[in-house]
Amino acid sequence: MIFYCKDSGERQETTKMLLGTQRINEAGRLEIGGCDTVDLAKRFGTPLYVVDEQCMRDACRAYRAAFERHWPKSIISFSGKAFLNMAACRIVDQEGLALDVCSGGELHTALTANVSPARLIVHGNNKSTQEMTEALKAGCWLIVTDSLPELALLNDLAGQLGKRPDILVRLSPGVEVDTHTHIRLGQVDTKFGLNPDNGQGMEAVKEALALPNLKLRGIHCHIGSQIFELRPFRETIEIMVKFLARVKAETGAQLDLLDLGGGLGSQYLSQEAPPSVEEYAAAIADALKASLAKYDLGEITLLQEPGRSLTAESGTTLYTIGIIKEIPEVRTYVSVDGGLSDNPRPALYQARYNAIVANKASSPPAQQVTISGKHCETDTLIEDIDLPSLAPGDILAVQSTGAYNYSMASNYNRFTRPAVVLVHNGEAEVIVRRETYEDLVDKDVIPPRLK
Ligand code: PLP
């Protein structure tokens, strides 16, 4: 996009990152799913999570199509932790994806949204007896076991309920990943999974094969999130397939299900270019073919659990700009009406975001500012971003907030969680209503002696 710089009259090139169905309309405002975002802010209030349904469906379809091309024996499961509510469950279900859940609450949400248990994968490094019982009773497709004590407990519970669930054993392949330490999960020193090389992974597999009420189908791993390189995925495949070969040699069992978790990165900034799903699928398939041939193993079914790469780019958070505070020769703080409670990622992972001023979307940048939230913390949302001249009341659209924003939201400082609105073909529908002050106090109990 080309802008003319007002002062000098010089042409100034600025890349506006427009994702999914985002476009700048004739009124110079940001539009998503055919809806003017300034109108959305007026109608539903801010902060507001806006989800571009087409973008989310396109991402689901791209995954399915790429893996059908490169590895036809593939199942794509949406990792619910990225963005889970009943409407999201319906969308991924309609798109033919499986769904993985990591808590009793996520399982309850999926079942209430009528997702077939036959399409549910159950995770968790410390599943409670209640959660395991619920998963067993519901008849979930796969339970991913994370430790030796859990195998024994699950076997007992399954026996009591007269069930024999299909399970995977989660491994931690120890692959170095260039991402934030908090979302780097496949290394050796991790609470997740079992080491494939120190004997624990093999012990778990042998135990699972021996336990009468469990049916071991395969192995699982998840090496981390927001990964841009393909190398770690290739290395992981080699480690996992080598492990399957060792299982075959030591036990005779030919496990034919390999779950590689999620991890593919999404675009948050204009200068970022994550691999396309097509490139990712081709790399995974090539590495799988090579490793299966190397270890002389037959065909396997590949399971993927993308979360972020299915939903991040479909989400945008709208805020209203409030106080603008200029500290001469230091910086200008622009405060918005949300922050840490609706998006903890900058604070947790130093995550970076891009934003567009929704009501001035075709105006050229005029100043560098820092976007802050309104919490009692230094909750910087975006440090040093070039934006047009700003005034209180402007609507700021922070992009790529569709993963790990709504799902990580809190009531910190007694903020009410924002509404989530689904936009599609010019229609906007609330899929999660905004919390009210009543919701905040509803769960509080004052013991009689304090009254
Ligand atoms: N699978 C498992 C077991 C995970 O822990 C996660 C994320 O933490 C995912 C899948 C999804 O990862 P991503 O959102 O990076 O695709």
CSV table of C-alpha atoms and ligand atoms in Angstrom, one decimal:
chain,number,residue,atom,x,y,z
A,1,MET,CA,0.0,0.0,0.0
A,2,ILE,CA,1.4,3.4,-0.9
A,3,PHE,CA,0.8,6.5,1.2
A,4,TYR,CA,1.7,10.1,0.6
A,5,CYS,CA,3.5,11.6,3.5
A,6,LYS,CA,1.6,14.8,4.4
A,7,ASP,CA,4.5,17.0,5.5
A,8,SER,CA,7.0,16.3,2.7
A,9,GLY,CA,4.7,15.2,0.0
A,10,GLU,CA,7.0,12.2,-0.5
A,11,ARG,CA,5.7,8.8,-1.3
A,12,GLN,CA,6.0,6.5,1.6
A,13,GLU,CA,5.5,2.8,1.3
A,14,THR,CA,3.9,1.1,4.2
A,15,THR,CA,2.9,-2.5,4.3
A,16,LYS,CA,-0.4,-3.0,5.9
A,17,MET,CA,-0.8,-6.5,6.9
A,18,LEU,CA,-4.2,-7.6,5.9
A,19,LEU,CA,-5.1,-11.2,6.9
A,20,GLY,CA,-8.0,-13.5,5.9
A,21,THR,CA,-11.0,-11.3,4.6
A,22,GLN,CA,-9.6,-8.1,6.1
A,23,ARG,CA,-9.7,-5.2,3.7
A,24,ILE,CA,-9.8,-1.4,3.9
A,25,ASN,CA,-13.3,-0.3,2.7
A,26,GLU,CA,-14.4,2.8,0.8
A,27,ALA,CA,-14.8,4.7,4.0
A,28,GLY,CA,-11.1,4.1,4.8
A,29,ARG,CA,-12.0,1.7,7.6
A,30,LEU,CA,-11.0,-1.8,8.4
A,31,GLU,CA,-13.5,-4.4,7.4
A,32,ILE,CA,-13.5,-8.1,8.4
A,33,GLY,CA,-15.9,-10.7,7.0
A,34,GLY,CA,-17.7,-7.9,5.2
A,35,CYS,CA,-18.3,-6.0,8.5
A,36,ASP,CA,-17.0,-2.6,9.2
A,37,THR,CA,-15.0,-2.9,12.4
A,38,VAL,CA,-15.9,0.6,13.6
A,39,ASP,CA,-19.6,-0.4,13.4
A,40,LEU,CA,-18.8,-3.6,15.2
A,41,ALA,CA,-17.1,-1.6,18.0
A,42,LYS,CA,-20.2,0.6,18.3
A,43,ARG,CA,-22.7,-2.2,18.2
A,44,PHE,CA,-20.9,-4.7,20.6
A,45,GLY,CA,-18.6,-2.4,22.6
A,46,THR,CA,-14.9,-2.9,23.2
A,47,PRO,CA,-12.7,-4.7,23.9
A,48,LEU,CA,-14.1,-7.1,21.4
A,49,TYR,CA,-12.7,-10.3,19.9
A,50,VAL,CA,-13.7,-10.5,16.2
A,51,VAL,CA,-13.3,-13.9,14.5
A,52,ASP,CA,-13.2,-14.1,10.7
A,53,GLU,CA,-15.1,-17.3,10.1
A,54,GLN,CA,-14.0,-17.7,6.5
A,55,CYS,CA,-10.3,-17.3,7.5
A,56,MET,CA,-10.7,-20.0,10.2
A,57,ARG,CA,-12.5,-22.4,7.8
A,58,ASP,CA,-9.9,-21.7,5.0
A,59,ALA,CA,-7.2,-22.7,7.4
A,60,CYS,CA,-8.9,-25.9,8.3
A,61,ARG,CA,-9.4,-26.7,4.6
A,62,ALA,CA,-5.8,-25.8,3.7
A,63,TYR,CA,-4.6,-28.3,6.3
A,64,ARG,CA,-6.9,-31.1,5.2
A,65,ALA,CA,-6.1,-30.5,1.5
A,66,ALA,CA,-2.4,-30.3,2.0
A,67,PHE,CA,-2.2,-33.5,4.0
A,68,GLU,CA,-4.6,-35.3,1.8
A,69,ARG,CA,-2.2,-34.5,-1.0
A,70,HIS,CA,1.0,-35.3,0.8
A,71,TRP,CA,0.0,-38.0,3.3
A,72,PRO,CA,-3.4,-39.3,2.6
A,73,LYS,CA,-3.5,-41.4,5.8
A,74,SER,CA,-3.7,-38.2,7.9
A,75,ILE,CA,-6.1,-36.9,10.5
A,76,ILE,CA,-6.1,-33.2,11.5
A,77,SER,CA,-7.2,-32.5,15.0
A,78,PHE,CA,-7.9,-28.9,16.2
A,79,SER,CA,-6.1,-28.3,19.4
A,80,GLY,CA,-8.9,-26.7,21.4
A,81,LYS,CA,-6.6,-24.9,23.9
A,82,ALA,CA,-6.0,-22.2,21.2
A,83,PHE,CA,-9.6,-21.1,21.0
A,84,LEU,CA,-12.4,-23.2,22.4
A,85,ASN,CA,-16.0,-22.4,22.7
A,86,MET,CA,-19.1,-24.1,21.4
A,87,ALA,CA,-19.2,-22.2,18.1
A,88,ALA,CA,-15.5,-23.0,17.4
A,89,CYS,CA,-16.3,-26.7,18.1
A,90,ARG,CA,-19.1,-26.6,15.6
A,91,ILE,CA,-16.9,-25.0,12.9
A,92,VAL,CA,-14.0,-27.5,13.2
A,93,ASP,CA,-16.5,-30.3,13.4
A,94,GLN,CA,-18.2,-29.2,10.2
A,95,GLU,CA,-14.8,-28.9,8.6
A,96,GLY,CA,-14.2,-32.6,9.3
A,97,LEU,CA,-11.4,-32.1,11.9
A,98,ALA,CA,-11.0,-34.1,15.1
A,99,LEU,CA,-10.6,-32.1,18.3
A,100,ASP,CA,-8.2,-32.4,21.1
A,101,VAL,CA,-9.0,-31.3,24.6
A,102,CYS,CA,-6.7,-31.0,27.6
A,103,SER,CA,-9.1,-30.6,30.6
A,104,GLY,CA,-12.5,-31.6,31.8
A,105,GLY,CA,-13.8,-28.2,30.9
A,106,GLU,CA,-12.7,-28.5,27.3
A,107,LEU,CA,-14.1,-32.0,27.1
A,108,HIS,CA,-17.4,-30.8,28.5
A,109,THR,CA,-17.5,-27.9,26.0
A,110,ALA,CA,-16.9,-30.2,23.1
A,111,LEU,CA,-19.5,-32.8,24.2
A,112,THR,CA,-22.1,-30.0,24.9
A,113,ALA,CA,-21.4,-28.7,21.4
A,114,ASN,CA,-22.3,-32.1,20.0
A,115,VAL,CA,-18.8,-33.1,18.9
A,116,SER,CA,-18.8,-36.9,18.5
A,117,PRO,CA,-16.6,-38.5,21.3
A,118,ALA,CA,-15.3,-40.7,18.5
A,119,ARG,CA,-13.5,-37.5,17.2
A,120,LEU,CA,-12.0,-36.4,20.6
A,121,ILE,CA,-8.5,-36.8,21.8
A,122,VAL,CA,-7.8,-36.3,25.5
A,123,HIS,CA,-4.6,-34.7,26.8
A,124,GLY,CA,-3.2,-33.6,30.1
A,125,ASN,CA,0.0,-34.2,32.1
A,126,ASN,CA,-2.0,-34.6,35.4
A,127,LYS,CA,-5.5,-35.7,34.4
A,128,SER,CA,-7.7,-36.1,37.5
A,129,THR,CA,-9.6,-39.3,38.2
A,130,GLN,CA,-12.8,-37.5,37.4
A,131,GLU,CA,-11.4,-36.3,34.0
A,132,MET,CA,-10.2,-39.8,33.1
A,133,THR,CA,-13.6,-41.2,34.1
A,134,GLU,CA,-15.5,-38.6,32.0
A,135,ALA,CA,-13.3,-39.4,29.0
A,136,LEU,CA,-13.8,-43.2,29.4
A,137,LYS,CA,-17.6,-42.9,30.0
A,138,ALA,CA,-17.9,-40.6,26.9
A,139,GLY,CA,-16.0,-43.1,24.8
A,140,CYS,CA,-13.4,-40.6,23.5
A,141,TRP,CA,-11.4,-41.8,20.5
A,142,LEU,CA,-7.9,-41.5,22.1
A,143,ILE,CA,-6.4,-40.8,25.5
A,144,VAL,CA,-2.8,-39.6,25.4
A,145,THR,CA,-1.0,-40.9,28.5
A,146,ASP,CA,1.7,-38.8,29.9
A,147,SER,CA,3.3,-40.9,32.7
A,148,LEU,CA,3.7,-44.4,34.2
A,149,PRO,CA,1.4,-43.7,37.2
A,150,GLU,CA,-1.3,-42.4,34.8
A,151,LEU,CA,-1.1,-45.6,32.8
A,152,ALA,CA,-1.8,-47.7,35.9
A,153,LEU,CA,-4.6,-45.4,37.0
A,154,LEU,CA,-6.3,-45.3,33.6
A,155,ASN,CA,-6.0,-49.1,33.3
A,156,ASP,CA,-7.8,-49.5,36.7
A,157,LEU,CA,-10.5,-47.0,35.9
A,158,ALA,CA,-11.1,-48.6,32.5
A,159,GLY,CA,-11.4,-52.0,34.1
A,160,GLN,CA,-13.9,-50.7,36.6
A,161,LEU,CA,-16.0,-49.2,33.8
A,162,GLY,CA,-15.6,-52.3,31.5
A,163,LYS,CA,-13.8,-50.2,28.9
A,164,ARG,CA,-10.7,-50.7,26.8
A,165,PRO,CA,-9.7,-47.3,25.4
A,166,ASP,CA,-7.3,-46.7,22.6
A,167,ILE,CA,-4.3,-44.8,23.9
A,168,LEU,CA,-1.1,-43.1,22.8
A,169,VAL,CA,2.1,-42.7,24.9
A,170,ARG,CA,3.4,-39.1,24.9
A,171,LEU,CA,7.2,-38.8,24.4
A,172,SER,CA,9.5,-35.8,24.7
A,173,PRO,CA,11.9,-36.1,21.8
A,174,GLY,CA,14.4,-33.5,23.0
A,175,VAL,CA,14.5,-31.4,19.9
A,176,GLU,CA,15.8,-27.9,20.1
A,177,VAL,CA,13.2,-25.4,18.9
A,178,ASP,CA,13.8,-21.7,18.2
A,179,THR,CA,10.8,-20.3,20.1
A,180,HIS,CA,10.1,-18.7,23.5
A,181,THR,CA,11.1,-21.0,26.4
A,182,HIS,CA,7.6,-21.2,27.8
A,183,ILE,CA,6.2,-22.7,24.6
A,184,ARG,CA,9.2,-25.0,23.9
A,185,LEU,CA,7.9,-28.3,25.0
A,186,GLY,CA,9.7,-31.2,23.4
A,187,GLN,CA,13.0,-30.9,25.3
A,188,VAL,CA,14.3,-33.5,27.7
A,189,ASP,CA,13.8,-31.4,30.9
A,190,THR,CA,10.0,-31.0,30.6
A,191,LYS,CA,6.9,-32.0,32.6
A,192,PHE,CA,5.3,-33.3,29.4
A,193,GLY,CA,5.8,-36.9,28.2
A,194,LEU,CA,8.5,-39.4,28.6
A,195,ASN,CA,12.0,-39.5,27.3
A,196,PRO,CA,12.5,-41.9,24.3
A,197,ASP,CA,16.2,-42.5,25.1
A,198,ASN,CA,16.5,-42.8,28.9
A,199,GLY,CA,14.4,-46.0,29.1
A,200,GLN,CA,11.3,-44.3,30.4
A,201,GLY,CA,9.5,-44.0,27.1
A,202,MET,CA,10.1,-47.7,26.3
A,203,GLU,CA,9.1,-48.7,29.8
A,204,ALA,CA,5.8,-46.9,29.3
A,205,VAL,CA,5.2,-48.6,26.0
A,206,LYS,CA,5.9,-52.0,27.4
A,207,GLU,CA,3.7,-51.3,30.4
A,208,ALA,CA,0.9,-50.1,28.1
A,209,LEU,CA,1.1,-53.2,26.0
A,210,ALA,CA,1.0,-55.4,29.0
A,211,LEU,CA,-2.0,-53.7,30.8
A,212,PRO,CA,-5.2,-55.6,30.0
A,213,ASN,CA,-7.6,-52.7,29.8
A,214,LEU,CA,-5.6,-50.4,27.5
A,215,LYS,CA,-5.0,-50.7,23.8
A,216,LEU,CA,-1.8,-49.0,22.7
A,217,ARG,CA,-2.2,-47.5,19.3
A,218,GLY,CA,0.8,-45.3,18.9
A,219,ILE,CA,3.0,-42.5,20.2
A,220,HIS,CA,2.6,-38.7,20.6
A,221,CYS,CA,4.8,-35.7,20.9
A,222,HIS,CA,4.5,-31.9,20.7
A,223,ILE,CA,7.7,-30.0,20.4
A,224,GLY,CA,6.5,-26.4,20.9
A,225,SER,CA,4.5,-23.6,19.4
A,226,GLN,CA,5.0,-20.7,17.0
A,227,ILE,CA,7.8,-22.6,15.1
A,228,PHE,CA,8.9,-21.2,11.8
A,229,GLU,CA,11.6,-23.6,10.9
A,230,LEU,CA,10.9,-27.0,9.3
A,231,ARG,CA,14.1,-28.6,10.6
A,232,PRO,CA,12.8,-29.4,14.2
A,233,PHE,CA,9.8,-31.2,12.7
A,234,ARG,CA,12.0,-33.3,10.4
A,235,GLU,CA,14.3,-34.1,13.4
A,236,THR,CA,11.3,-35.0,15.5
A,237,ILE,CA,10.0,-37.4,12.8
A,238,GLU,CA,13.3,-39.2,12.7
A,239,ILE,CA,13.4,-39.6,16.5
A,240,MET,CA,9.8,-40.8,16.7
A,241,VAL,CA,10.0,-43.3,13.8
A,242,LYS,CA,13.3,-44.6,15.2
A,243,PHE,CA,11.5,-45.2,18.4
A,244,LEU,CA,8.6,-47.0,16.6
A,245,ALA,CA,11.3,-49.3,15.1
A,246,ARG,CA,12.8,-50.0,18.5
A,247,VAL,CA,9.3,-50.8,19.8
A,248,LYS,CA,8.8,-53.3,17.0
A,249,ALA,CA,12.2,-54.8,17.6
A,250,GLU,CA,11.9,-55.1,21.4
A,251,THR,CA,8.2,-56.0,21.6
A,252,GLY,CA,7.0,-57.1,18.2
A,253,ALA,CA,4.3,-54.5,18.3
A,254,GLN,CA,3.8,-52.6,15.1
A,255,LEU,CA,2.2,-49.3,16.3
A,256,ASP,CA,0.7,-47.5,13.3
A,257,LEU,CA,-0.4,-44.1,14.7
A,258,LEU,CA,2.0,-41.2,15.0
A,259,ASP,CA,0.8,-38.0,16.5
A,260,LEU,CA,3.1,-35.1,16.0
A,261,GLY,CA,1.2,-32.5,18.0
A,262,GLY,CA,1.0,-28.9,16.7
A,263,GLY,CA,3.5,-26.1,16.5
A,264,LEU,CA,3.4,-24.5,13.1
A,265,GLY,CA,3.8,-20.7,13.5
A,266,SER,CA,1.4,-18.0,12.4
A,267,GLN,CA,1.9,-14.5,11.1
A,268,TYR,CA,1.8,-11.8,13.8
A,269,LEU,CA,3.9,-9.1,12.1
A,270,SER,CA,4.1,-7.9,8.5
A,271,GLN,CA,7.7,-9.0,8.1
A,272,GLU,CA,7.1,-12.5,9.4
A,273,ALA,CA,6.6,-15.4,6.9
A,274,PRO,CA,5.8,-18.7,8.5
A,275,PRO,CA,6.0,-21.7,6.2
A,276,SER,CA,2.8,-22.3,4.3
A,277,VAL,CA,0.7,-25.4,5.3
A,278,GLU,CA,1.6,-26.8,1.9
A,279,GLU,CA,5.4,-26.4,2.6
A,280,TYR,CA,4.9,-27.8,6.0
A,281,ALA,CA,2.9,-30.9,4.8
A,282,ALA,CA,5.4,-31.6,2.0
A,283,ALA,CA,8.3,-31.4,4.5
A,284,ILE,CA,6.5,-33.7,7.0
A,285,ALA,CA,5.6,-36.2,4.3
A,286,ASP,CA,9.2,-36.3,2.9
A,287,ALA,CA,10.7,-36.8,6.3
A,288,LEU,CA,8.2,-39.5,7.2
A,289,LYS,CA,8.8,-41.4,4.0
A,290,ALA,CA,12.5,-41.3,4.4
A,291,SER,CA,12.4,-42.4,8.1
A,292,LEU,CA,9.9,-45.2,7.5
A,293,ALA,CA,12.0,-46.5,4.6
A,294,LYS,CA,15.2,-46.2,6.7
A,295,TYR,CA,13.8,-48.3,9.5
A,296,ASP,CA,11.9,-50.6,7.2
A,297,LEU,CA,8.5,-49.8,8.7
A,298,GLY,CA,5.1,-50.0,7.0
A,299,GLU,CA,2.6,-47.2,6.5
A,300,ILE,CA,1.4,-45.3,9.4
A,301,THR,CA,-1.5,-42.9,10.1
A,302,LEU,CA,-0.3,-39.4,10.8
A,303,LEU,CA,-2.1,-37.3,13.4
A,304,GLN,CA,-1.6,-33.5,13.6
A,305,GLU,CA,-2.9,-31.2,16.3
A,306,PRO,CA,-2.6,-27.6,15.0
A,307,GLY,CA,-4.0,-24.9,17.2
A,308,ARG,CA,-2.5,-21.5,16.6
A,309,SER,CA,-2.1,-22.0,12.8
A,310,LEU,CA,-5.8,-22.7,12.5
A,311,THR,CA,-7.1,-19.7,14.4
A,312,ALA,CA,-4.5,-17.0,15.2
A,313,GLU,CA,-4.8,-15.1,12.0
A,314,SER,CA,-8.6,-15.2,12.1
A,315,GLY,CA,-8.8,-13.2,15.3
A,316,THR,CA,-8.7,-9.4,15.7
A,317,THR,CA,-9.2,-7.6,19.0
A,318,LEU,CA,-10.9,-4.2,18.8
A,319,TYR,CA,-10.1,-1.6,21.6
A,320,THR,CA,-11.1,2.0,22.1
A,321,ILE,CA,-8.2,4.4,22.6
A,322,GLY,CA,-8.4,6.4,25.8
A,323,ILE,CA,-5.7,8.4,27.4
A,324,ILE,CA,-2.7,9.5,25.3
A,325,LYS,CA,0.3,10.4,27.4
A,326,GLU,CA,3.3,12.0,25.8
A,327,ILE,CA,6.6,11.9,27.7
A,328,PRO,CA,8.7,14.4,25.8
A,329,GLU,CA,11.7,12.8,24.2
A,330,VAL,CA,10.9,9.4,25.8
A,331,ARG,CA,7.7,7.9,24.3
A,332,THR,CA,4.0,8.4,23.8
A,333,TYR,CA,1.8,5.9,25.7
A,334,VAL,CA,-1.5,5.2,24.1
A,335,SER,CA,-3.9,3.4,26.5
A,336,VAL,CA,-6.6,1.1,25.4
A,337,ASP,CA,-9.6,-0.3,27.3
A,338,GLY,CA,-8.3,-3.8,27.7
A,339,GLY,CA,-4.8,-5.4,27.9
A,340,LEU,CA,-3.4,-8.1,30.1
A,341,SER,CA,-6.7,-9.7,30.9
A,342,ASP,CA,-7.8,-10.2,27.3
A,343,ASN,CA,-4.2,-10.8,25.9
A,344,PRO,CA,-1.6,-12.0,28.4
A,345,ARG,CA,0.8,-13.2,25.6
A,346,PRO,CA,3.0,-10.0,25.4
A,347,ALA,CA,3.6,-10.3,29.2
A,348,LEU,CA,4.0,-14.1,29.2
A,349,TYR,CA,6.1,-14.6,26.1
A,350,GLN,CA,7.1,-11.1,24.9
A,351,ALA,CA,4.7,-11.8,22.0
A,352,ARG,CA,4.6,-9.0,19.4
A,353,TYR,CA,1.6,-7.8,17.5
A,354,ASN,CA,0.6,-5.5,14.7
A,355,ALA,CA,-2.3,-3.1,14.8
A,356,ILE,CA,-4.4,-1.0,12.4
A,357,VAL,CA,-6.4,2.1,13.5
A,358,ALA,CA,-9.8,0.8,12.3
A,359,ASN,CA,-11.3,4.2,11.7
A,360,LYS,CA,-8.1,5.6,10.0
A,361,ALA,CA,-7.1,2.5,8.2
A,362,SER,CA,-6.0,4.3,5.0
A,363,SER,CA,-4.2,7.1,6.8
A,364,PRO,CA,-0.4,7.1,6.7
A,365,PRO,CA,1.7,6.6,9.8
A,366,ALA,CA,2.4,9.9,11.6
A,367,GLN,CA,3.9,8.9,14.9
A,368,GLN,CA,5.5,6.1,16.9
A,369,VAL,CA,3.6,5.1,20.0
A,370,THR,CA,3.5,2.4,22.6
A,371,ILE,CA,0.1,0.7,23.1
A,372,SER,CA,-0.7,0.0,26.8
A,373,GLY,CA,-3.5,-1.8,28.5
A,374,LYS,CA,-5.4,-0.4,31.5
A,375,HIS,CA,-4.4,-2.9,34.1
A,376,CYS,CA,-2.4,-2.3,37.3
A,377,GLU,CA,0.7,-3.7,35.7
A,378,THR,CA,2.9,-2.4,32.9
A,379,ASP,CA,0.8,-4.2,30.4
A,380,THR,CA,2.4,-3.1,27.2
A,381,LEU,CA,0.5,-4.6,24.3
A,382,ILE,CA,2.7,-3.3,21.5
A,383,GLU,CA,5.9,-1.4,21.9
A,384,ASP,CA,6.9,1.2,19.3
A,385,ILE,CA,4.4,0.9,16.5
A,386,ASP,CA,4.0,3.5,13.8
A,387,LEU,CA,0.4,4.7,13.5
A,388,PRO,CA,-1.6,7.6,12.1
A,389,SER,CA,-2.2,10.6,14.4
A,390,LEU,CA,-4.4,9.3,17.2
A,391,ALA,CA,-7.2,10.7,19.3
A,392,PRO,CA,-9.2,9.3,22.2
A,393,GLY,CA,-12.1,7.4,20.8
A,394,ASP,CA,-10.2,5.9,17.9
A,395,ILE,CA,-10.7,2.2,17.4
A,396,LEU,CA,-7.5,0.1,17.5
A,397,ALA,CA,-7.6,-3.3,15.8
A,398,VAL,CA,-4.9,-5.6,17.1
A,399,GLN,CA,-4.4,-8.4,14.6
A,400,SER,CA,-3.7,-12.2,14.9
A,401,THR,CA,-5.3,-12.5,18.3
A,402,GLY,CA,-7.3,-15.6,17.4
A,403,ALA,CA,-5.2,-18.1,19.3
A,404,TYR,CA,-4.3,-18.1,23.0
A,405,ASN,CA,-6.1,-14.8,23.7
A,406,TYR,CA,-9.7,-15.5,24.4
A,407,SER,CA,-8.7,-18.9,25.7
A,408,MET,CA,-6.1,-17.3,28.1
A,409,ALA,CA,-8.3,-14.4,29.2
A,410,SER,CA,-8.8,-13.7,32.9
A,411,ASN,CA,-10.7,-11.4,35.2
A,412,TYR,CA,-7.6,-9.7,36.5
A,413,ASN,CA,-8.5,-6.4,38.2
A,414,ARG,CA,-12.1,-7.6,38.0
A,415,PHE,CA,-12.3,-6.9,34.3
A,416,THR,CA,-15.2,-8.6,32.5
A,417,ARG,CA,-14.1,-10.8,29.7
A,418,PRO,CA,-14.9,-9.4,26.2
A,419,ALA,CA,-17.5,-10.8,23.9
A,420,VAL,CA,-16.5,-12.9,20.9
A,421,VAL,CA,-18.2,-12.0,17.6
A,422,LEU,CA,-18.1,-14.2,14.5
A,423,VAL,CA,-18.2,-12.3,11.3
A,424,HIS,CA,-19.0,-13.7,7.9
A,425,ASN,CA,-20.5,-12.3,4.7
A,426,GLY,CA,-21.4,-9.0,6.3
A,427,GLU,CA,-23.1,-10.7,9.3
A,428,ALA,CA,-21.9,-10.5,12.9
A,429,GLU,CA,-23.0,-12.9,15.5
A,430,VAL,CA,-22.1,-13.1,19.2
A,431,ILE,CA,-20.6,-16.5,19.9
A,432,VAL,CA,-19.5,-15.7,23.5
A,433,ARG,CA,-21.4,-13.0,25.3
A,434,ARG,CA,-19.6,-10.2,27.2
A,435,GLU,CA,-19.3,-10.9,30.9
A,436,THR,CA,-21.2,-8.5,33.1
A,437,TYR,CA,-20.4,-7.2,36.6
A,438,GLU,CA,-23.1,-9.6,37.8
A,439,ASP,CA,-21.1,-12.5,36.4
A,440,LEU,CA,-18.1,-11.3,38.5
A,441,VAL,CA,-19.9,-11.3,41.8
A,442,ASP,CA,-22.2,-14.2,41.0
A,443,LYS,CA,-19.7,-16.9,42.0
A,444,ASP,CA,-18.5,-15.0,45.2
A,445,VAL,CA,-19.9,-16.2,48.5
A,446,ILE,CA,-19.8,-14.2,51.7
A,447,PRO,CA,-19.8,-16.5,54.7
A,448,PRO,CA,-22.6,-15.5,57.2
A,449,ARG,CA,-20.0,-14.5,59.8
A,450,LEU,CA,-18.7,-11.8,57.5
A,451,LYS,CA,-22.1,-10.3,56.8
B,1,PLP,N1,-0.9,-30.4,21.0
B,1,PLP,C1,-0.5,-30.3,22.2
B,1,PLP,C2,-0.3,-31.5,23.1
B,1,PLP,C3,-0.1,-29.0,22.8
B,1,PLP,O1,0.3,-28.9,24.0
B,1,PLP,C4,-0.3,-27.9,21.9
B,1,PLP,C5,0.0,-26.5,22.4
B,1,PLP,O2,0.4,-26.3,23.5
B,1,PLP,C6,-0.9,-28.1,20.7
B,1,PLP,C7,-1.1,-29.3,20.2
B,1,PLP,C8,-1.1,-26.9,19.7
B,1,PLP,O3,0.0,-26.2,19.4
B,1,PLP,P1,0.0,-25.0,18.4
B,1,PLP,O4,-1.1,-24.1,18.9
B,1,PLP,O5,1.3,-24.4,18.5
B,1,PLP,O6,-0.3,-25.5,17.0
